Short mmCIF file of C-alpha atoms in Angstrom, two decimals:
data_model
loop_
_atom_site.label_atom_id
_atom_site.label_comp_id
_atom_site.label_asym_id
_atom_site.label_seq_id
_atom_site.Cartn_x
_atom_site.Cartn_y
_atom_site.Cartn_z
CA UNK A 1 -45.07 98.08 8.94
CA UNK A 2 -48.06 98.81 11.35
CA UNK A 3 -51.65 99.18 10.71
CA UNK A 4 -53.76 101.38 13.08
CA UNK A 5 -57.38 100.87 14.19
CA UNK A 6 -58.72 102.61 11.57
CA UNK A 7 -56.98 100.75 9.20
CA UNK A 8 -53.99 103.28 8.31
CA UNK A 9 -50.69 101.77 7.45
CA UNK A 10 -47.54 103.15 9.19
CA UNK A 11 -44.28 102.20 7.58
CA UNK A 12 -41.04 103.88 8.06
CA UNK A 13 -39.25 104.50 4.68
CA UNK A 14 -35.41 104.72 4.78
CA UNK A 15 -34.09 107.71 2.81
CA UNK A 16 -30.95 109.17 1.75
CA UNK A 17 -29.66 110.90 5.43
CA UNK A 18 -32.49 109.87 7.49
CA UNK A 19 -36.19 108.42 7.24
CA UNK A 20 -39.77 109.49 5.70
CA UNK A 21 -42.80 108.16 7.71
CA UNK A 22 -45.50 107.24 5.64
CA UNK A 23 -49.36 106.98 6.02
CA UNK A 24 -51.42 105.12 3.99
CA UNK A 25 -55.16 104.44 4.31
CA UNK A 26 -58.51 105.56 3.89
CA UNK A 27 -58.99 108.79 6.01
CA UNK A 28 -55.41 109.54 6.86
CA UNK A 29 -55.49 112.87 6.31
CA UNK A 30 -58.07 113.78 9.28
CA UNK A 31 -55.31 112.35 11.57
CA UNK A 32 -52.52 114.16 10.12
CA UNK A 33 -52.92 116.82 12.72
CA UNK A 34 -52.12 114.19 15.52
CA UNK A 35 -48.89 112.98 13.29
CA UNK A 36 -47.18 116.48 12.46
CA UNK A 37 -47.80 118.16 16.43
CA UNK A 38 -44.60 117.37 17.01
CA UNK A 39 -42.33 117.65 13.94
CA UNK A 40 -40.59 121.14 14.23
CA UNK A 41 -40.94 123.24 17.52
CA UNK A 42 -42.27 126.20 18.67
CA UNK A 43 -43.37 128.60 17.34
CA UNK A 44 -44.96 126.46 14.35
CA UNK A 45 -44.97 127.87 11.39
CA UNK A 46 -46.44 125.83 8.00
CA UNK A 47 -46.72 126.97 4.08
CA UNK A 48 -49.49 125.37 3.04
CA UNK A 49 -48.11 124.93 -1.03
CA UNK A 50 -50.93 123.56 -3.42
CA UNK A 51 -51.02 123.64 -6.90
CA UNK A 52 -54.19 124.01 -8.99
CA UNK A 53 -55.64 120.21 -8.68
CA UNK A 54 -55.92 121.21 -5.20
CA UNK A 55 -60.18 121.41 -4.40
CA UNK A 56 -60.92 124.20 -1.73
CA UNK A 57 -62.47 121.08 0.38
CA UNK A 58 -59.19 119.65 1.01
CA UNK A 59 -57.22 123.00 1.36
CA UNK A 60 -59.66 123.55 4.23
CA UNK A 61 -59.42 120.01 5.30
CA UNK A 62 -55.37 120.19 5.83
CA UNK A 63 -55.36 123.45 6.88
CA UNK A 64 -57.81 122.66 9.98
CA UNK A 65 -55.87 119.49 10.53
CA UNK A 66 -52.38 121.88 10.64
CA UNK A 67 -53.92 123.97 12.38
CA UNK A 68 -55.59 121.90 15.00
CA UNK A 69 -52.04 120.81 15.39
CA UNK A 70 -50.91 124.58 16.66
CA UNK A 71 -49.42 125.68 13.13
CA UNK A 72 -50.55 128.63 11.75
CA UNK A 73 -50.72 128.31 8.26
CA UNK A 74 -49.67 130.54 5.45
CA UNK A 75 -51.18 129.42 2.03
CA UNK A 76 -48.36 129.09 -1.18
CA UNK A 77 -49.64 128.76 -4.55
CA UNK A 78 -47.07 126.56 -6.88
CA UNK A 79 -46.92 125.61 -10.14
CA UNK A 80 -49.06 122.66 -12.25
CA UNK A 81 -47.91 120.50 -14.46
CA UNK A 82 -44.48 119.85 -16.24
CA UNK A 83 -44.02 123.84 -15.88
CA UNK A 84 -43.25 123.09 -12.23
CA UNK A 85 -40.14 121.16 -12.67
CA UNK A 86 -38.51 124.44 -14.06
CA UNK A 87 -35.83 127.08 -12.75
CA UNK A 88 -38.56 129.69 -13.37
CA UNK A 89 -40.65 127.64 -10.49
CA UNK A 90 -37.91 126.96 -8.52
CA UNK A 91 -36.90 130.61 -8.42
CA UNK A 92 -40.90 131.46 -7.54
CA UNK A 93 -41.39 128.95 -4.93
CA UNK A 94 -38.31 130.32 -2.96
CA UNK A 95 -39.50 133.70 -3.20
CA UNK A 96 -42.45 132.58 -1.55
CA UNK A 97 -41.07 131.01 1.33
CA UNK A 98 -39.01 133.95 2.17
CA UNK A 99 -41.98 136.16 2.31
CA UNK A 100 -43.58 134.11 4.51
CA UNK A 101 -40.39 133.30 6.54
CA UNK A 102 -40.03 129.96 6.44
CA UNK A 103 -36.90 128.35 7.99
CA UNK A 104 -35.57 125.23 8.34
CA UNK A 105 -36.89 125.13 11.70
CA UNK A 106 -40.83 125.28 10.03
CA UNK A 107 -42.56 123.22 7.93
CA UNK A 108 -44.05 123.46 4.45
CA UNK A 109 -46.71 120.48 3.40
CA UNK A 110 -47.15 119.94 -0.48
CA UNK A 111 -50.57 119.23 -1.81
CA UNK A 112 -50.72 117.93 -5.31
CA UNK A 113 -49.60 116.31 -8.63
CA UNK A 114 -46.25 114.65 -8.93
CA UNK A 115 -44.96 117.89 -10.97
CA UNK A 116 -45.79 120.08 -7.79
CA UNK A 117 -44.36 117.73 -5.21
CA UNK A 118 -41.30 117.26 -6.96
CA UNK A 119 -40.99 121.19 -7.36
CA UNK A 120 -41.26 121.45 -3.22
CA UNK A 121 -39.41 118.49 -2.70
CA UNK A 122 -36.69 119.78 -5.09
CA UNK A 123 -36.67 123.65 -2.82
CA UNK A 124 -37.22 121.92 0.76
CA UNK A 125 -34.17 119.60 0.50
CA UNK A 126 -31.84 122.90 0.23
CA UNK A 127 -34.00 125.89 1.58
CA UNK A 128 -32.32 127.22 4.73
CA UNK A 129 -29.91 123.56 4.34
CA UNK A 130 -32.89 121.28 4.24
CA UNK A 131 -36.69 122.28 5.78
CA UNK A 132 -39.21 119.37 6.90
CA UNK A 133 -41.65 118.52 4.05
CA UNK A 134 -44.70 116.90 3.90
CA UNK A 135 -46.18 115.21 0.92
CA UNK A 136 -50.13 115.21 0.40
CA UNK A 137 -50.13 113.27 -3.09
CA UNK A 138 -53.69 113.64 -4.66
CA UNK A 139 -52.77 110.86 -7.24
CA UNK A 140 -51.84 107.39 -7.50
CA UNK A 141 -48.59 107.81 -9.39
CA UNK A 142 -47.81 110.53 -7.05
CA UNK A 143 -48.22 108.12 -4.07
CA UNK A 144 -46.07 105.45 -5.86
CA UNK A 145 -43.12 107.27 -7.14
CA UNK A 146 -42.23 110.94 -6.09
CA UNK A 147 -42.47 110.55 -2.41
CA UNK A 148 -39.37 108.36 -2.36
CA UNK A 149 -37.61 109.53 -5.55
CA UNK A 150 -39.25 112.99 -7.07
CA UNK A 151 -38.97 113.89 -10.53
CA UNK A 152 -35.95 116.17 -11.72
CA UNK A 153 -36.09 119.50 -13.21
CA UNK A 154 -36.11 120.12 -16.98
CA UNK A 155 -33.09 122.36 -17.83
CA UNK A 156 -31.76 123.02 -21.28
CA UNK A 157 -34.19 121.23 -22.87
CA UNK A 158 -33.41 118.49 -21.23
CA UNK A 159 -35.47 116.10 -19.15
CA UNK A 160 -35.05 115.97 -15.43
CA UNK A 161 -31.57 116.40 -15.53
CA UNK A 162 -31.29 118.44 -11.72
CA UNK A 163 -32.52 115.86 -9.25
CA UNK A 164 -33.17 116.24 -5.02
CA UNK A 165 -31.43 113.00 -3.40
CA UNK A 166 -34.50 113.20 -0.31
CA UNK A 167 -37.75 113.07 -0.86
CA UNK A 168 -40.84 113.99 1.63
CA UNK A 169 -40.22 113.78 5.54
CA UNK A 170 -44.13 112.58 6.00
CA UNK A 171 -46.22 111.22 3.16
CA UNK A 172 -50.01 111.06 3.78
CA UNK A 173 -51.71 108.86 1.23
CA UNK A 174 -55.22 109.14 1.74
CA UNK A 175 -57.13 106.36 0.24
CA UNK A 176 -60.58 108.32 0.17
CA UNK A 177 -58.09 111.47 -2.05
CA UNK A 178 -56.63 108.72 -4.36
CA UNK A 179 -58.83 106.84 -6.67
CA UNK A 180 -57.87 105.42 -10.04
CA UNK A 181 -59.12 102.99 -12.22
CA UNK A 182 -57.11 100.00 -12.18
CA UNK A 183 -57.73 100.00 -15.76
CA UNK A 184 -56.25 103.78 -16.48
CA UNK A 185 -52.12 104.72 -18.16
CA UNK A 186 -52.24 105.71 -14.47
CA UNK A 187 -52.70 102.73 -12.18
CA UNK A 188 -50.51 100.68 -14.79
CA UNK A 189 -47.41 102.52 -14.47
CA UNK A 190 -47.74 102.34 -10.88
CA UNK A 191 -48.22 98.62 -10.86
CA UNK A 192 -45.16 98.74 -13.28
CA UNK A 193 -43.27 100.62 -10.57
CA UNK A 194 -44.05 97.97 -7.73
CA UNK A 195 -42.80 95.60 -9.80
CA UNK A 196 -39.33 97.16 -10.59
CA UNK A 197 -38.72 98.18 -7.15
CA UNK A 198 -39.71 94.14 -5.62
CA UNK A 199 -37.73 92.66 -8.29
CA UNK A 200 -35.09 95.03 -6.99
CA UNK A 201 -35.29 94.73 -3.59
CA UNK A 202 -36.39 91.27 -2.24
CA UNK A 203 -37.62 87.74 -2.70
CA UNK A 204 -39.95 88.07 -0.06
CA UNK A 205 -41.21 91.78 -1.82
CA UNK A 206 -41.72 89.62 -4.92
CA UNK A 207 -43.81 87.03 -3.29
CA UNK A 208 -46.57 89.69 -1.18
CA UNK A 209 -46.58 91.45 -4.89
CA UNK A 210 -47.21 88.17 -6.47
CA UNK A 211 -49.66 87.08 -3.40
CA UNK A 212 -51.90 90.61 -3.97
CA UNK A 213 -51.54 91.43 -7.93
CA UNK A 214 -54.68 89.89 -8.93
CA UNK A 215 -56.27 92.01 -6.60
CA UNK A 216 -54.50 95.44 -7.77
CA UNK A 217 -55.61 94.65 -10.93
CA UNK A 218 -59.40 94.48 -9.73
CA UNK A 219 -58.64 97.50 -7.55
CA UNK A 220 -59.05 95.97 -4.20
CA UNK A 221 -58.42 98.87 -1.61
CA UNK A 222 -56.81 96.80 1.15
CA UNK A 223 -54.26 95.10 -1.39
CA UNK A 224 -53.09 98.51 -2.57
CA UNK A 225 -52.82 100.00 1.07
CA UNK A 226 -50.48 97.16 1.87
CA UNK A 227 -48.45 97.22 -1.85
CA UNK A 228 -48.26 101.28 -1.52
CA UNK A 229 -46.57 100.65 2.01
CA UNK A 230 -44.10 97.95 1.11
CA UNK A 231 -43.34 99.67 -2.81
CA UNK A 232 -42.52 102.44 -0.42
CA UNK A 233 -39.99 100.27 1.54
CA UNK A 234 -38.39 98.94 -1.42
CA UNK A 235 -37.70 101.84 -2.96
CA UNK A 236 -36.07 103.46 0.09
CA UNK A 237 -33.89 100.47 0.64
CA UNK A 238 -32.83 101.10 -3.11
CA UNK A 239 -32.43 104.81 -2.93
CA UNK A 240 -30.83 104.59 0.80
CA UNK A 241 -28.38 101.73 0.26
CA UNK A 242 -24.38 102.60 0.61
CA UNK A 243 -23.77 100.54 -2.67
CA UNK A 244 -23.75 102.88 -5.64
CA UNK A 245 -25.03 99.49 -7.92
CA UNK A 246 -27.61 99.09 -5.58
CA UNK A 247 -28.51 102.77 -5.48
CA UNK A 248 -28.50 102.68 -9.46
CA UNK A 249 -30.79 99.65 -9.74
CA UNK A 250 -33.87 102.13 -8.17
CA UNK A 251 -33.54 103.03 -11.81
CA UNK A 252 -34.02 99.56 -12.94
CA UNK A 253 -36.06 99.72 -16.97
CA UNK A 254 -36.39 104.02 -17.14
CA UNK A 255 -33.76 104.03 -20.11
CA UNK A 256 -35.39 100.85 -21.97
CA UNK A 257 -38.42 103.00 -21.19
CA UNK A 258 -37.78 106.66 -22.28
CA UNK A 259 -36.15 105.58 -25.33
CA UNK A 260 -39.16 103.70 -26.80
CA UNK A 261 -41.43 106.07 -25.45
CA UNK A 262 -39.25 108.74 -28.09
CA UNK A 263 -39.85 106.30 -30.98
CA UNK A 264 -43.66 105.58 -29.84
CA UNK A 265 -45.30 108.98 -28.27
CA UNK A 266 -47.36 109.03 -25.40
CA UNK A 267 -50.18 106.92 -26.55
CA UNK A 268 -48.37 103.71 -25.00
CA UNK A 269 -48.49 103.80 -21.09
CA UNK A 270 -45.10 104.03 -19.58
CA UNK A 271 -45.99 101.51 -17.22
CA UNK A 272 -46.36 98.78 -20.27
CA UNK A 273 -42.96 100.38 -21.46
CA UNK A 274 -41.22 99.66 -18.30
CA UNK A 275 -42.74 96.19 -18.32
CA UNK A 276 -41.08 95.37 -21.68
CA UNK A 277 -37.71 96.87 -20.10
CA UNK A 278 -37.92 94.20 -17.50
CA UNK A 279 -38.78 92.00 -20.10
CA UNK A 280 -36.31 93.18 -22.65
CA UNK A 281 -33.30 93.32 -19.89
CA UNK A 282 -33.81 90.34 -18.14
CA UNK A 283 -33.48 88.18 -21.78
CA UNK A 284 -30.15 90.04 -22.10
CA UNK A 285 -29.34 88.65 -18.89
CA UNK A 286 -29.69 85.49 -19.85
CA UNK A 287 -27.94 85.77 -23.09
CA UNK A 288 -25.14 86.81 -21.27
CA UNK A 289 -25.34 83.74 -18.76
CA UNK A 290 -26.26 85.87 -15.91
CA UNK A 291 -29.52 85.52 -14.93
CA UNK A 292 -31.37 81.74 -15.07
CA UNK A 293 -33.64 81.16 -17.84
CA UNK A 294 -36.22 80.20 -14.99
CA UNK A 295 -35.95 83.61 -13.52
CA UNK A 296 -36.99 84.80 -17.26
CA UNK A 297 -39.85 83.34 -16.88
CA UNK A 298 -40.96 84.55 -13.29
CA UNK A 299 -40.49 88.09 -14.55
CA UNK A 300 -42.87 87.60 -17.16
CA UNK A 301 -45.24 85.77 -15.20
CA UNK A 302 -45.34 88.51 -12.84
CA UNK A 303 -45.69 90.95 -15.42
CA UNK A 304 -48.99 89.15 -16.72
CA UNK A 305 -50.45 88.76 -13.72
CA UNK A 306 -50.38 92.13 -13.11
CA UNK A 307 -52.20 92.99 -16.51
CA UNK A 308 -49.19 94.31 -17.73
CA UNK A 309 -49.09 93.15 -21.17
CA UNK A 310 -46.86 93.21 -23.72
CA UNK A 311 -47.10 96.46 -26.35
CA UNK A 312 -47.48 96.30 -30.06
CA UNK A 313 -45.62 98.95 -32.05
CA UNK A 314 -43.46 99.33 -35.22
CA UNK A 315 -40.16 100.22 -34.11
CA UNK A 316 -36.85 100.02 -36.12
CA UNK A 317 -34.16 98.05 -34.34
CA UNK A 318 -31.71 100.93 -35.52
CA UNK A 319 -33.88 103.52 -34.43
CA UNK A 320 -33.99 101.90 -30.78
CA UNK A 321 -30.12 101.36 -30.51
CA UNK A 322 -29.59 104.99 -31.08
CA UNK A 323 -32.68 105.50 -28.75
CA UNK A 324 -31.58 103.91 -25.98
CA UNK A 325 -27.61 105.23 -26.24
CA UNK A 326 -28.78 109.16 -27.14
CA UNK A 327 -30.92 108.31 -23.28
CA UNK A 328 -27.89 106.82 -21.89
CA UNK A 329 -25.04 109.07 -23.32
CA UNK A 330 -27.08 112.17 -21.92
CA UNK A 331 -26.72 111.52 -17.95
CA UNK A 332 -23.21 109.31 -18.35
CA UNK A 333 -20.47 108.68 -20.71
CA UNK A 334 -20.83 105.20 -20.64
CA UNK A 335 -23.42 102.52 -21.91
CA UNK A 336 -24.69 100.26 -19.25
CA UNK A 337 -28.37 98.90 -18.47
CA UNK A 338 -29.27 97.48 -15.22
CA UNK A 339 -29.27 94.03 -15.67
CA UNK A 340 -31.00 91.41 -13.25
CA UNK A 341 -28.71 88.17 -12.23
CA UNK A 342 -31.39 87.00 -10.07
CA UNK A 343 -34.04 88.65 -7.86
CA UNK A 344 -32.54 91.31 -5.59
CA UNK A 345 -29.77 91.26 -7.72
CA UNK A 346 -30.50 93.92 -10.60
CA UNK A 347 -26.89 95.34 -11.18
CA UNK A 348 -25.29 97.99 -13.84
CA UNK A 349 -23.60 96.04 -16.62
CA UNK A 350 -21.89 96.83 -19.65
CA UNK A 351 -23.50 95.50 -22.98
CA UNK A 352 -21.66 94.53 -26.18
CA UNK A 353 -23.08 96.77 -29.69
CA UNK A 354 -23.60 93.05 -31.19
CA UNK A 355 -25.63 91.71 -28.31
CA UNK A 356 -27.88 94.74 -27.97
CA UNK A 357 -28.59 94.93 -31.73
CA UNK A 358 -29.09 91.28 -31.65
CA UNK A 359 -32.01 91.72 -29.00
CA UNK A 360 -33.37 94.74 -30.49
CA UNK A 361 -34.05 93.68 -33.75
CA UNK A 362 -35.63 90.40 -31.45
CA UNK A 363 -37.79 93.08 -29.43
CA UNK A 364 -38.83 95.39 -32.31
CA UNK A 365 -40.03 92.13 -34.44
CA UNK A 366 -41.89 90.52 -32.13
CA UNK A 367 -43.88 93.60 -31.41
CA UNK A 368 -44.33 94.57 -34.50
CA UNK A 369 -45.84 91.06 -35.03
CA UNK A 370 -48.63 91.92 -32.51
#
């Protein structure tokens, strides 16, 4: 990780098949220009796709930058919202890029919500085999999450259930684009996400998130330039690793999450639901014997001091077994949860009916006493 003069973090992110370089800082996009010159070659060619968050102001900003750089730019409306993670989007997006002519030898940069990015992430990683894509999040969560691993498209009825294994060749994270409240559903699930992906990764990613969480929690810039770059490097490691446990622990606390989040609604952050999964998970661990009671207790200091506290809700323990196995059963035929022996070491495991009941009903009346 490198920080330029003007205070713009460089880190190289391994992905799945190759690398994403990221950006990260407070005016990154006006030297975007400078960073793309030389991804494809000549002639340039760049679809400019933005989806409706997108402010004239920063379409013309990134398309002076591109164009500065010797692209010439050909403007692609996408999709907002959940509606872009559909086959209906998919099937629109490529239409657009074959007007246009992209190839694989082009470029198309994504400006936008995660829906969006995941929509162009989802078309770029198999449009003419695989075409260079550049993320432009306008979001926090964004920024976190999709650049590494983008969301899946809904088919069926079913949530997120086709997924692109590569994310965004560049991701420019402009500091000055990306402002949330520290305080907002937001900010907390990406402070949840940090969390996951350290306790994941490293002991030494554990300590700097540790060292700077006070700080994200009072929304100190320079801490979340730094924590944006190294969540970033976590998560690649995950996604990027030849270990298929590994790979599967980048997943670390989504079922624990998406299955409460069925019994709750959305008024409950998901980053405060993926908190309790670590919370929830890790005491498995230990009732197992496989994960130090001490360890236990470092999650949940970690959690606190990153204001992620503990959610009260009336849930029935019955209801959340059948929760978390109807979120399981849909994407595998058998029940595991990621389950952390020790930091760096969050590994699939089988659980037995008794044990998880046993826990739930702990989980559920504890909350419920809240």
């Amino acid at each position: 990780m490198s920080t330029g003069t003007q205070g713009i973090t460089r880190q190289w992110v391994s992905m799945p098949g190759g690398s994403s370089d990221l950006r990260v800082g407070k005016g990154a996009i006006d030297v975007m220009g400078s960073i793309l010159k030389g991804s494809v070659g000549k002639p340039r060619l760049c679809a400019l796709a933005c989806d409706a968050s997108t402010t004239p102001e920063l379409r013309e900003q990134v398309r002076r930058q591109l164009t500065d750089a010797g692209f010439r730019v050909t403007e692609v409306e996408v999709t907002t919202g959940p509606a872009a993670r559909t086959l209906g989007a998919v099937e629109e997006l490529a239409t657009r890029l074959s007007e246009v002519k992209v190839t694989a030898d082009d470029l198309v940069c994504a400006i936008g919500g995660g829906d969006a990015l995941s929509l162009c992430s989802f078309v770029c990683a198999s449009w003419c085999g695989g075409t260079p894509l550049v993320h432009v999040p306008v979001d926090l969560l964004s920024a976190v999450e999709v650049g590494t691993v983008p969301w899946g498209i809904d088919i069926a009825g079913l949530p997120q259930m086709l997924t692109a294994r590569s994310g965004a060749k560049y991701v420019i994270c402009d500091l000055d684009l990306i402002k949330a409240d520290p305080a907002s559903a937001e900010s907390i699930t990406a402070r949840a996400l940090m969390a996951t992906a350290a306790i994941c990764d490293a002991e030494a990613a554990v300590q700097r998130l540790w060292d700077r969480a006070e700080l994200l929690v009072d929304g100190d810039v320079e801490s979340l330039r730094e924590q944006l770059a190294d969540t970033a490097k976590s998560r690649g490691h995950l996604i990027s690793s030849t270990s298929i446990a590994t790979r599967q622990s980048a997943a670390f606390g989504q079922t624990f999450a998406n299955a409460v989040a069925r019994l709750v609604g959305p008024e409950v952050p998901r980053g405060l639901l993926l908190a309790e999964a670590v919370r929830f998970q890790s005491r498995i661990a230990a009732a197992t014997g496989i994960l130090k009671v001490d360890d236990v207790l470092t999650f949940d200091e970690l959690l606190d001091l990153l204001a992620l506290d503990p959610v009260s809700c009336d849930v029935d323990p019955d209801a959340l077994v059948d929760a978390l196995k109807a979120e399981r059963f849909l994407r595998s035929n058998r029940f595991i949860l990621c389950l952390p022996r020790g930091i760096a070491r969050v590994r699939p495991a089988s659980v037995d009916d008794e044990v998880l009941r046993e826990h739930a009903e702990a989980w559920c009346a504890s909350r419920a006493a809240l």
